[in-house]
XYZ file of C-alpha atoms in Angstrom:
524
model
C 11.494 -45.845 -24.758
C 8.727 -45.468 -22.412
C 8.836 -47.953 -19.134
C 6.456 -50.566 -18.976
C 4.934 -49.252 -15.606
C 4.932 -45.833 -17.292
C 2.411 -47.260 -19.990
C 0.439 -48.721 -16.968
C 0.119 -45.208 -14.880
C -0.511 -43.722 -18.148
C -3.586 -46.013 -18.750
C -4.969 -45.478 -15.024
C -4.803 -41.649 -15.070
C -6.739 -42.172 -18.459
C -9.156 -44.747 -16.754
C -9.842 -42.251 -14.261
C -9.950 -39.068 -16.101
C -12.143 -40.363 -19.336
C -13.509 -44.272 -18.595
C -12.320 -47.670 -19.731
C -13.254 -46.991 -23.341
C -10.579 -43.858 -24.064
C -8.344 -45.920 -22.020
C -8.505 -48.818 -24.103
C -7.768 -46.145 -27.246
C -4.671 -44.631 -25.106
C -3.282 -48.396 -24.197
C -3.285 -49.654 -27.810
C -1.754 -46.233 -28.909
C 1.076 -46.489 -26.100
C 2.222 -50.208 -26.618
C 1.772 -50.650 -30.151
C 3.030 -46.843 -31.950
C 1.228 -45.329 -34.492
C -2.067 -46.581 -35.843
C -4.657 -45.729 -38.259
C -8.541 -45.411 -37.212
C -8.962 -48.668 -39.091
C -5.917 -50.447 -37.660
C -6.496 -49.293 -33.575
C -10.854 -50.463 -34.182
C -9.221 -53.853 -35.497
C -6.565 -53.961 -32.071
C -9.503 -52.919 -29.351
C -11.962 -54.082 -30.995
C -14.601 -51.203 -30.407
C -16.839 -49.902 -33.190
C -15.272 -47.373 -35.541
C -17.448 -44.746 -33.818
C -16.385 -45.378 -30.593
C -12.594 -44.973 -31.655
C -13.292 -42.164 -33.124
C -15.003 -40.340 -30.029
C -12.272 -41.682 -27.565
C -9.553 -40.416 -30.135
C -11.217 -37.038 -30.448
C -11.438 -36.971 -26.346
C -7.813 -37.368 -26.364
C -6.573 -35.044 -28.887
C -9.392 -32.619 -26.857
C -6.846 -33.070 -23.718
C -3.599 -33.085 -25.412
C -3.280 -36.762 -25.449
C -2.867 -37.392 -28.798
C -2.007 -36.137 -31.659
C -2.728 -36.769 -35.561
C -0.067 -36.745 -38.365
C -0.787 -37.610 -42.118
C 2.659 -39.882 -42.741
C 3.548 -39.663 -46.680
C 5.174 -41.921 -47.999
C 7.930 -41.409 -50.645
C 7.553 -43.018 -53.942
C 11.024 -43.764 -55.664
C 9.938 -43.344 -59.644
C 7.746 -40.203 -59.633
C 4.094 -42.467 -58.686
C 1.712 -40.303 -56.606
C 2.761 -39.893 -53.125
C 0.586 -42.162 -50.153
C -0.876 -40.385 -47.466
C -2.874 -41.764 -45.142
C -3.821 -40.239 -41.124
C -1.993 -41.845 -38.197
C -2.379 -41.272 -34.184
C 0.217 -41.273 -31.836
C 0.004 -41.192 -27.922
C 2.120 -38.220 -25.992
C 2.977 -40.209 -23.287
C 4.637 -36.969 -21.405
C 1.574 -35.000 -21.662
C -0.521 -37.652 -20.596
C 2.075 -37.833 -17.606
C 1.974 -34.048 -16.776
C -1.793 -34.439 -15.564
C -0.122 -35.572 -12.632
C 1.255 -32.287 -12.431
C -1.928 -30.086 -12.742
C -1.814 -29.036 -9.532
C 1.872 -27.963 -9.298
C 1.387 -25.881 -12.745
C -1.354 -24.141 -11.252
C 0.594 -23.003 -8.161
C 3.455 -21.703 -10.448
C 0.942 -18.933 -11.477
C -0.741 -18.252 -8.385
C 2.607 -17.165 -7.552
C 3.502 -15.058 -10.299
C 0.464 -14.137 -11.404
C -2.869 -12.844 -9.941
C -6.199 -14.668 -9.370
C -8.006 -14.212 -12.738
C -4.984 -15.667 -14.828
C -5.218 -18.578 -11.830
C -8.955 -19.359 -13.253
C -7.977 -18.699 -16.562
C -5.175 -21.868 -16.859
C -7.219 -23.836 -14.445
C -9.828 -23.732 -17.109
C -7.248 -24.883 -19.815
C -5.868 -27.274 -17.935
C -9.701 -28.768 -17.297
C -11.167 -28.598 -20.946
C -7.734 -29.147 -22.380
C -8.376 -26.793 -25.578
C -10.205 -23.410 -25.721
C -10.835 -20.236 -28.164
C -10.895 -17.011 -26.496
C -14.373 -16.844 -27.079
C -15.036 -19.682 -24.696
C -12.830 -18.354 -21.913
C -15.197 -15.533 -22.125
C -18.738 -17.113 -21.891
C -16.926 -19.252 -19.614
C -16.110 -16.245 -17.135
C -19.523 -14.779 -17.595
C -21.365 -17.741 -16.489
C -19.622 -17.997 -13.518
C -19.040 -14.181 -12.559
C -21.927 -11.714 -11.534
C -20.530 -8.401 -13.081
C -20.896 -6.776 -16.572
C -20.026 -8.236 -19.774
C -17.653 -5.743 -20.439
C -15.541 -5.918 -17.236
C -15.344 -9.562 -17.636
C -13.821 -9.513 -21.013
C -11.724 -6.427 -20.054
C -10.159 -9.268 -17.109
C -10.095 -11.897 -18.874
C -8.130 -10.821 -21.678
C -5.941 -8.793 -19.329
C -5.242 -12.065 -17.688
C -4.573 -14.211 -21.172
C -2.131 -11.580 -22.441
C 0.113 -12.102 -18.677
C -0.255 -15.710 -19.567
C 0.356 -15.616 -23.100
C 3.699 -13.080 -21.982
C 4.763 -15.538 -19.432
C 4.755 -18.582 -21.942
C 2.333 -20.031 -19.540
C 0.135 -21.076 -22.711
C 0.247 -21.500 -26.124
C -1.669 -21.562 -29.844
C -2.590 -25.596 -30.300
C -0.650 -27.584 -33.179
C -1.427 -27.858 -36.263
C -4.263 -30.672 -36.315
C -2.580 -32.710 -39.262
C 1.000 -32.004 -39.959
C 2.373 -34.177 -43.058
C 5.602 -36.178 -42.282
C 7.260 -37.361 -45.396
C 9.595 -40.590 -45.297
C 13.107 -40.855 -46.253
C 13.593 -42.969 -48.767
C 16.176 -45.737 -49.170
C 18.473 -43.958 -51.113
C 18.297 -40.832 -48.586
C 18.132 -43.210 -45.837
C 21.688 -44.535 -46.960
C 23.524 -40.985 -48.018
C 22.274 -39.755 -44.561
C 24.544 -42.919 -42.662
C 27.192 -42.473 -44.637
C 27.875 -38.647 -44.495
C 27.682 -39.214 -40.471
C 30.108 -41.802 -40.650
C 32.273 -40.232 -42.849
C 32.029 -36.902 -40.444
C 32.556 -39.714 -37.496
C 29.294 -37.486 -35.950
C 27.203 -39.334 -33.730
C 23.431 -37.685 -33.565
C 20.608 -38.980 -31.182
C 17.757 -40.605 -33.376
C 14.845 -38.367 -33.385
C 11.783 -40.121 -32.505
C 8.963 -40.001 -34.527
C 6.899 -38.195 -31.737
C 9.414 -36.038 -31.326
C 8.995 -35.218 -36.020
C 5.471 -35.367 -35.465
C 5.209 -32.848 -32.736
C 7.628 -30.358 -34.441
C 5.882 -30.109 -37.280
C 2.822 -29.475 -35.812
C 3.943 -26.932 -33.668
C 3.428 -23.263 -34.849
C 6.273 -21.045 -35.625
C 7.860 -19.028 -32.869
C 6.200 -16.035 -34.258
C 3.142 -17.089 -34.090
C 3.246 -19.547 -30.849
C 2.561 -16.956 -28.344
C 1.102 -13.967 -30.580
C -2.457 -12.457 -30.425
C -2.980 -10.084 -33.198
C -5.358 -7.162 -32.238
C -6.438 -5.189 -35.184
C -8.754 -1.759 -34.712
C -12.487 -2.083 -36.148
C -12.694 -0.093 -39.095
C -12.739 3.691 -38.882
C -15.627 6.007 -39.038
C -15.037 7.204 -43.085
C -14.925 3.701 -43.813
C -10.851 3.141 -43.811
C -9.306 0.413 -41.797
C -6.957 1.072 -39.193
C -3.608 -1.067 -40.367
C -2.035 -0.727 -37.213
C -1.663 -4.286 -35.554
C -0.122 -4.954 -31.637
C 0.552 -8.273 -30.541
C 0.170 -6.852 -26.997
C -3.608 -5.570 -26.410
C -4.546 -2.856 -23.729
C -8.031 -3.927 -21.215
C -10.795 -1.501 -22.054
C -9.886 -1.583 -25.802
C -12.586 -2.798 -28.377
C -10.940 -5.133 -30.600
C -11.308 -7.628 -33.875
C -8.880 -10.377 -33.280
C -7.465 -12.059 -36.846
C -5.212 -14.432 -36.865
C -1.987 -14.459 -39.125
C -2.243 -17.760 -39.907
C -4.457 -18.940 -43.311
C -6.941 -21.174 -42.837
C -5.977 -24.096 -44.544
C -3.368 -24.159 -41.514
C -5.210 -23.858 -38.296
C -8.563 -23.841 -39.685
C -10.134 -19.990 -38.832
C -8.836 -16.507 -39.985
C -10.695 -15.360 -37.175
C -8.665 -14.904 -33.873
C -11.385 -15.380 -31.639
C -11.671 -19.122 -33.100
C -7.634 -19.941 -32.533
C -7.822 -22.946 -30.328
C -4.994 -22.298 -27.003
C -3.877 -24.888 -24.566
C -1.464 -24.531 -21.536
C 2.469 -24.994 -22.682
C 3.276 -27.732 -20.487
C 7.339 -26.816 -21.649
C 7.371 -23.269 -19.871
C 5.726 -25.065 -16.425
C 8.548 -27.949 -16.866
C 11.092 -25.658 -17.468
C 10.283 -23.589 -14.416
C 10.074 -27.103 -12.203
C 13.563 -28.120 -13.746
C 15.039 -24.790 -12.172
C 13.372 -24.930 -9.217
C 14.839 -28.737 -8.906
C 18.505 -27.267 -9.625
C 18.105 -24.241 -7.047
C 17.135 -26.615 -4.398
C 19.982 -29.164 -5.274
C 22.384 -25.620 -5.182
C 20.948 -24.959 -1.703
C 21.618 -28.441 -0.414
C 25.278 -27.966 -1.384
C 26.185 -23.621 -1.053
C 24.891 -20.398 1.271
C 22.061 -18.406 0.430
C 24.703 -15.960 -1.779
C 25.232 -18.473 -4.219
C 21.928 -19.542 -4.496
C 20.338 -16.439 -4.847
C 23.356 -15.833 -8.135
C 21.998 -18.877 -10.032
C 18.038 -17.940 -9.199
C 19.253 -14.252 -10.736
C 21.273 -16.379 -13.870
C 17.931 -18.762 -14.478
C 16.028 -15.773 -14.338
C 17.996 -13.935 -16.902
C 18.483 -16.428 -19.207
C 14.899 -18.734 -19.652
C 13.455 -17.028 -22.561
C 16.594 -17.835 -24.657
C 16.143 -21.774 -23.769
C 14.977 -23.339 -26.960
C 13.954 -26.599 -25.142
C 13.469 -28.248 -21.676
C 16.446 -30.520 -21.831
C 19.536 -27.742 -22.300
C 22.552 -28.582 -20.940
C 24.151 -24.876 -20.626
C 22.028 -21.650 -20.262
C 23.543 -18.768 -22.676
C 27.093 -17.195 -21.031
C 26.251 -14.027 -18.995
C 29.062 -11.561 -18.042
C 29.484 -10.857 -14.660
C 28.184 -7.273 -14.982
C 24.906 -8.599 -16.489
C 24.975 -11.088 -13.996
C 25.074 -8.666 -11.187
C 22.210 -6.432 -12.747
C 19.988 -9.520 -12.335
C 21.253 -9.639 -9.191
C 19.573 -6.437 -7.664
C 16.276 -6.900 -9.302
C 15.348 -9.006 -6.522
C 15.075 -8.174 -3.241
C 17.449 -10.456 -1.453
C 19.942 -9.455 -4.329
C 20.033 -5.554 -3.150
C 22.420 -6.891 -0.093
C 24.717 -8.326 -1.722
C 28.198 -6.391 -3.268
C 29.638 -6.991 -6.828
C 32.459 -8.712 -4.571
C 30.236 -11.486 -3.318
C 28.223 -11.589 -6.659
C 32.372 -12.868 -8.042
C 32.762 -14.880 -5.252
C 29.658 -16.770 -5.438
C 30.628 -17.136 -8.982
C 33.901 -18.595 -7.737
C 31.555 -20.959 -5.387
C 29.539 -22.286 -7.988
C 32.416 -23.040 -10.209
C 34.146 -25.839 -7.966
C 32.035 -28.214 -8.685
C 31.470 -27.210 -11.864
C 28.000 -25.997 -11.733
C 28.654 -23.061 -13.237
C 31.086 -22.509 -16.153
C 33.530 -19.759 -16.717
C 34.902 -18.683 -19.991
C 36.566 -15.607 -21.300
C 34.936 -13.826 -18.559
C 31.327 -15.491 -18.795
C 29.655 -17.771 -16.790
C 26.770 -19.921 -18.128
C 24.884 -22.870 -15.667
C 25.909 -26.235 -16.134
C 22.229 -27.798 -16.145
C 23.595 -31.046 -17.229
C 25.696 -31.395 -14.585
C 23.352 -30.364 -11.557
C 20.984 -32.753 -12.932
C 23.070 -35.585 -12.977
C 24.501 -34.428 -9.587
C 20.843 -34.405 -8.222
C 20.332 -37.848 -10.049
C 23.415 -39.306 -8.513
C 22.533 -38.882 -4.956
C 18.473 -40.030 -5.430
C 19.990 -43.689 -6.265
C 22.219 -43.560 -3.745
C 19.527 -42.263 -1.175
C 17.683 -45.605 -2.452
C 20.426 -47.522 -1.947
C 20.800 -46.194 1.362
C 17.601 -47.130 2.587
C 17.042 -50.355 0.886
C 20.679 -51.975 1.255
C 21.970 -50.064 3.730
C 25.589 -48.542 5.045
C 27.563 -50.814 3.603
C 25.938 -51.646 0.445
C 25.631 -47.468 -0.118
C 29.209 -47.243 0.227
C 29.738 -50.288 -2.247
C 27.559 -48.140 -4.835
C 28.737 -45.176 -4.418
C 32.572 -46.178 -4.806
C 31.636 -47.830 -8.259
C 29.096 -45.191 -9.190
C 32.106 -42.265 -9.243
C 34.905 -44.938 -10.633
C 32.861 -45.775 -13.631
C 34.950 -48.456 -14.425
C 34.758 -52.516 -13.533
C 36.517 -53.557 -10.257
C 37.230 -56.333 -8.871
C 35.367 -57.876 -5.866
C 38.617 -57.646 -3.297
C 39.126 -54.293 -4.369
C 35.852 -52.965 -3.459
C 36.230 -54.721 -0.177
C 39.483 -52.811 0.788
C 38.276 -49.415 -0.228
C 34.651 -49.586 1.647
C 36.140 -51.094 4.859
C 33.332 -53.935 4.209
C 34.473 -57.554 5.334
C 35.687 -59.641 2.660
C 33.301 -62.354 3.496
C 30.014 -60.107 3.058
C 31.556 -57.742 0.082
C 30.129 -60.515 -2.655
C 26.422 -61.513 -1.303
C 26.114 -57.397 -1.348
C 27.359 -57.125 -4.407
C 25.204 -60.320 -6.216
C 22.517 -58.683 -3.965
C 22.591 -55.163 -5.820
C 23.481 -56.914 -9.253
C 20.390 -59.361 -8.967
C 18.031 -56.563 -8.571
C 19.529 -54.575 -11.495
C 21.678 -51.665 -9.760
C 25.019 -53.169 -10.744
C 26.609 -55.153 -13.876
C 28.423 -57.854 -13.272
C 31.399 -59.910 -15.480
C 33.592 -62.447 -14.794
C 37.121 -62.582 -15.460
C 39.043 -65.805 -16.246
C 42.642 -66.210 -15.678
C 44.861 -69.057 -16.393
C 47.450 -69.240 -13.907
C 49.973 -72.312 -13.912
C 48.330 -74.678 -11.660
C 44.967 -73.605 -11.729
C 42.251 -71.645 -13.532
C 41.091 -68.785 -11.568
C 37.723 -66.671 -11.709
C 37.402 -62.854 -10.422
C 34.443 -61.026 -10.795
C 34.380 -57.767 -11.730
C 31.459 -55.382 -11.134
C 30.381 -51.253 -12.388
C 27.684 -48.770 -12.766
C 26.050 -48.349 -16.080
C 24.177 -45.251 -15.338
C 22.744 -44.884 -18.360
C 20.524 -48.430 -17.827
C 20.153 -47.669 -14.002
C 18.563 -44.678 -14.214
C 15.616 -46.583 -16.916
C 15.138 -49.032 -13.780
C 15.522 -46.400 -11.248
C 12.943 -44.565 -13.567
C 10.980 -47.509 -14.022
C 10.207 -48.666 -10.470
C 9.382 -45.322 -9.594
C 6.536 -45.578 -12.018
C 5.745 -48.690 -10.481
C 5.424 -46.953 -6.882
C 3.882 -44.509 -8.404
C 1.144 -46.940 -9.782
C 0.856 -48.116 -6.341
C 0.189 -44.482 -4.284
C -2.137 -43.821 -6.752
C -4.402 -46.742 -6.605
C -3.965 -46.756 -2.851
C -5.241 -43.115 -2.638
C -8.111 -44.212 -4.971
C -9.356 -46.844 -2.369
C -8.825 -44.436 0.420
C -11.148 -42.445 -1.180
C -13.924 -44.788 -1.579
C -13.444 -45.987 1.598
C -13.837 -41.409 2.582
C -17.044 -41.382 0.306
C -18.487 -44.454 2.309
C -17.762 -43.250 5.604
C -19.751 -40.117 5.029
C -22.853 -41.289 6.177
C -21.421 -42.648 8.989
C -21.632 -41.089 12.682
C -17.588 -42.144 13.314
C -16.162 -38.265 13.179
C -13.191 -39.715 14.659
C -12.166 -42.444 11.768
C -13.181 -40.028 9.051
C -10.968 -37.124 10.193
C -8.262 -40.400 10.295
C -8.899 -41.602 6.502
C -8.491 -38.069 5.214
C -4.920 -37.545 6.610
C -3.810 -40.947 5.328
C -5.549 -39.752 1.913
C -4.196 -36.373 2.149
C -0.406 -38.207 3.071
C -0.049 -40.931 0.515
C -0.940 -37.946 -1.991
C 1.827 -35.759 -0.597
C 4.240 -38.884 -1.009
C 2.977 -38.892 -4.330
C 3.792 -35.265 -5.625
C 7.210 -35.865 -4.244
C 7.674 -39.073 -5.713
C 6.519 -37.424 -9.040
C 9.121 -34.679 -8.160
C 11.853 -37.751 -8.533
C 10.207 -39.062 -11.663
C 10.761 -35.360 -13.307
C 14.150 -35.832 -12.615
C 14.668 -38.580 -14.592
C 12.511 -38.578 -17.099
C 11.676 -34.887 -17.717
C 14.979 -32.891 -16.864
């Protein structure tokens, strides 16, 4: 369930990036699910061509996608199709993160590849043909050294992960019916299995996604030869200088062109999350351990990221400590350290349980790093909001996980028995604890305790929440100190301009870390 002030940044970065019009498309899409053309022109009530141009705008950008939803018919009638739209509220959300995605390949990569995304990220879908005439119009040397670099640069992004062939621009979800509805429930509760509901974004985006083969592949195939033959042999990798006729494996039916050079590619928002959600666990690690264990679970994340299926893993695949140590010495703060230390950092990262060991194996324990990391940004909040006392409070009912009684809490925080309740109704009245009262019929009187606990499970949607909301906030504050730049300009005041721009340039850098804290709880 996306948070109500989750919708509403949605809708502003919209407003901002594509006018009130697409926004107005994106808000209807967001609060009210799937819709039809005809259904979201009756809800905004814009002309059917308007709805159309703001719904191809969005599915330009990665904002939305299309799915043809059949329905099942029970006595062999002809199947109903008809074309939905959904909103991807996440990707909508990552154009926040534009600029952090682009420093994760200036760092890896060189300058060229550094254009290439930032060109992605800005027109949202492109064939390799347009990053081309794209290059050339903005680069002064000959047409064949720009294609040589550019495609040089989109094979080290298309090796990194960094981007990615577009989905399929219709895929057809069928619906259970009741029957399989009904045999589905029962076979989990017979198997006493509980599974997490997928969510219909979640069907709709899997099928449209390409197959792993073909997610990251460029086919190269030689022109034919001189006696008229064709050269069969195909690379998925293809050498700068070589003259090449790109086809695509897929048919056309599927993605629309045989023709490689008309495969539409967008950045792959996973691979730059993934990368952010181990950079958020190393610098959690290095809060907690020396340098030596950090610089073990940097070699362990490196070794194991291509084998993550999705962002959200809990454990990386076991390494033994040999392989471990191999990754190790790649680096070059690695080369210092012994096998020894490599065991005892091991040992380090094992207590807490960061790091699990098995039958000589050790595999990272994302799941708990994250929820570590999670742990001690609510009580930071707490911290500064409630203070000492009221931290203390949390924090001894945030690691009991069970309902105790008001008294109780009082004793083990040191907090005076007279305050311990108007903290407690404080942090329950603004959502961060549950409350329930106990009755007890003793034999003169009846007598009330009240009991109180963490549900971190519903604080972490309001935690999640009113950082969206303060999100919301920064952003729109930035916004006016912008204007407020633009209309300065003109003015002789050198002095109050140079002042605007570092409150600009501050509430955006309390932005990008407040978006760091949203990614923890909503993307990780």
């Amino acid at each position: 369930m996306v948070p109500q002030y989750g919708i509403k940044c949605a809708v502003n970065l919209i407003t901002t990036h594509f006018g009130d019009h697409v926004a107005k498309v994106c808000e209807c899409l967001l609060r009210k699910g799937p819709l039809t053309l005809q259904a979201t022109v009756r809800f905004t009530e814009l002309t059917s061509s308007q709805v159309k141009n703001c719904l191809l705008v969005l599915i330009q950008h990665n904002c939305v996608q299309a799915f043809v939803l059949e329905q099942s018919v029970e006595h062999g009638d002809a199947a109903k199709t008809n074309t939905q739209y959904i909103a991807l509220f996440d990707n909508i959300i990552h154009r926040w993160r534009f600029t952090k995605f682009l420093t994760i390949v200036s760092q890896n990569l060189d300058k060229q590849c550094f254009d290439l995304l930032e060109a992605l990220l800005q027109h949202g879908r492109l064939t390799l043909k347009q990053m081309s005439d794209r290059a050339k119009s903005v680069q002064n040397e000959g047409d064949d050294v720009i294609l040589d670099a550019v495609q040089e640069a989109f094979i080290k992004l298309l090796n990194a992960h960094f981007i990615e062939r577009c989905p399929a621009s219709e895929p057809v979800l069928t619906n259970p019916t009741k029957q399989e509805v009904s045999a589905r429930k029962r076979a989990a509760k017979s198997a006493k299995i509980f599974e997490e509901q997928e969510t219909l974004e979640q069907r709709v985006m899997e099928a449209a996604a390409p197959s792993e083969a073909l997610r990251f592949l460029l086919v190269a195939q030689a022109e034919p030869a001189a006696d008229g033959g064709k050269d069969e042999t195909n690379s998925s990798i293809v050498t700068p200088g070589e003259k090449r006729k790109y086809d695509s494996l897929e048919s056309e039916t599927e993605y629309g062109a045989a023709d490689e050079q008309v495969v539409l590619w967008r950045a792959n928002f996973e691979e730059f999350i993934r990368r952010l959600r181990h950079k958020a666990c190393v610098e959690n690690v290095k809060t907690r351990l020396d340098d030596g264990a950090v610089t073990v679970l940097k070699a362990m994340l490196e070794a194991t990221r291509s084998t993550e299926k999705k962002v959200k893993t809990d454990n990386s695949v076991p390494l033994s400590l040999n392989s471990i140590y191999e990754e190790v010495i790649k680096s070059e703060e690695g080369r210092n350290i012994t096998f020894d230390r490599v065991r005892a950092a091991l040992i380090q990262l094992s207590c807490p349980p960061l790091v699990k060991a098995a039958n000589e194996s050790y595999s990272i324990d994302f799941k708990k790093i994250i929820e570590l990391a999670q742990n001690e940004e609510v009580e930071s909040i707490v911290l500064k909001r409630y203070g000492r006392d009221a931290y203390r409070m949390f924090r001894l009912l945030s690691n009991s996980g069970h309902l105790l009684e008001t008294d109780k809490i009082a004793d083990a925080t040191f907090v005076e028995k007279k305050e311990t309740p108007k903290i407690l109704y404080k942090l329950w009245k603004d959502d961060y604890l549950q409350m329930e009262k106990l009755q007890v019929t003793g034999a003169k009187r009846l007598s009330q305790f009240l009991l109180w606990k963490v549900n971190k499970n519903i604080l972490r949607e309001h935690v999640l929440d009113e950082m969206f909301h303060a999100a919301l906030n920064l952003v729109q504050r930035v916004a006016f100190e912008l204007e407020q730049e633009k209309e300065m300009l003109n003015i002789p005041r050198d002095k109050l301009l140079i002042r605007q721009r570092k409150v600009r340039l501050l509430l955006e850098s309390a932005h990008m870390k407040l978006d760091d804290a949203i990614m923890l709880f909503h993307d990780f």
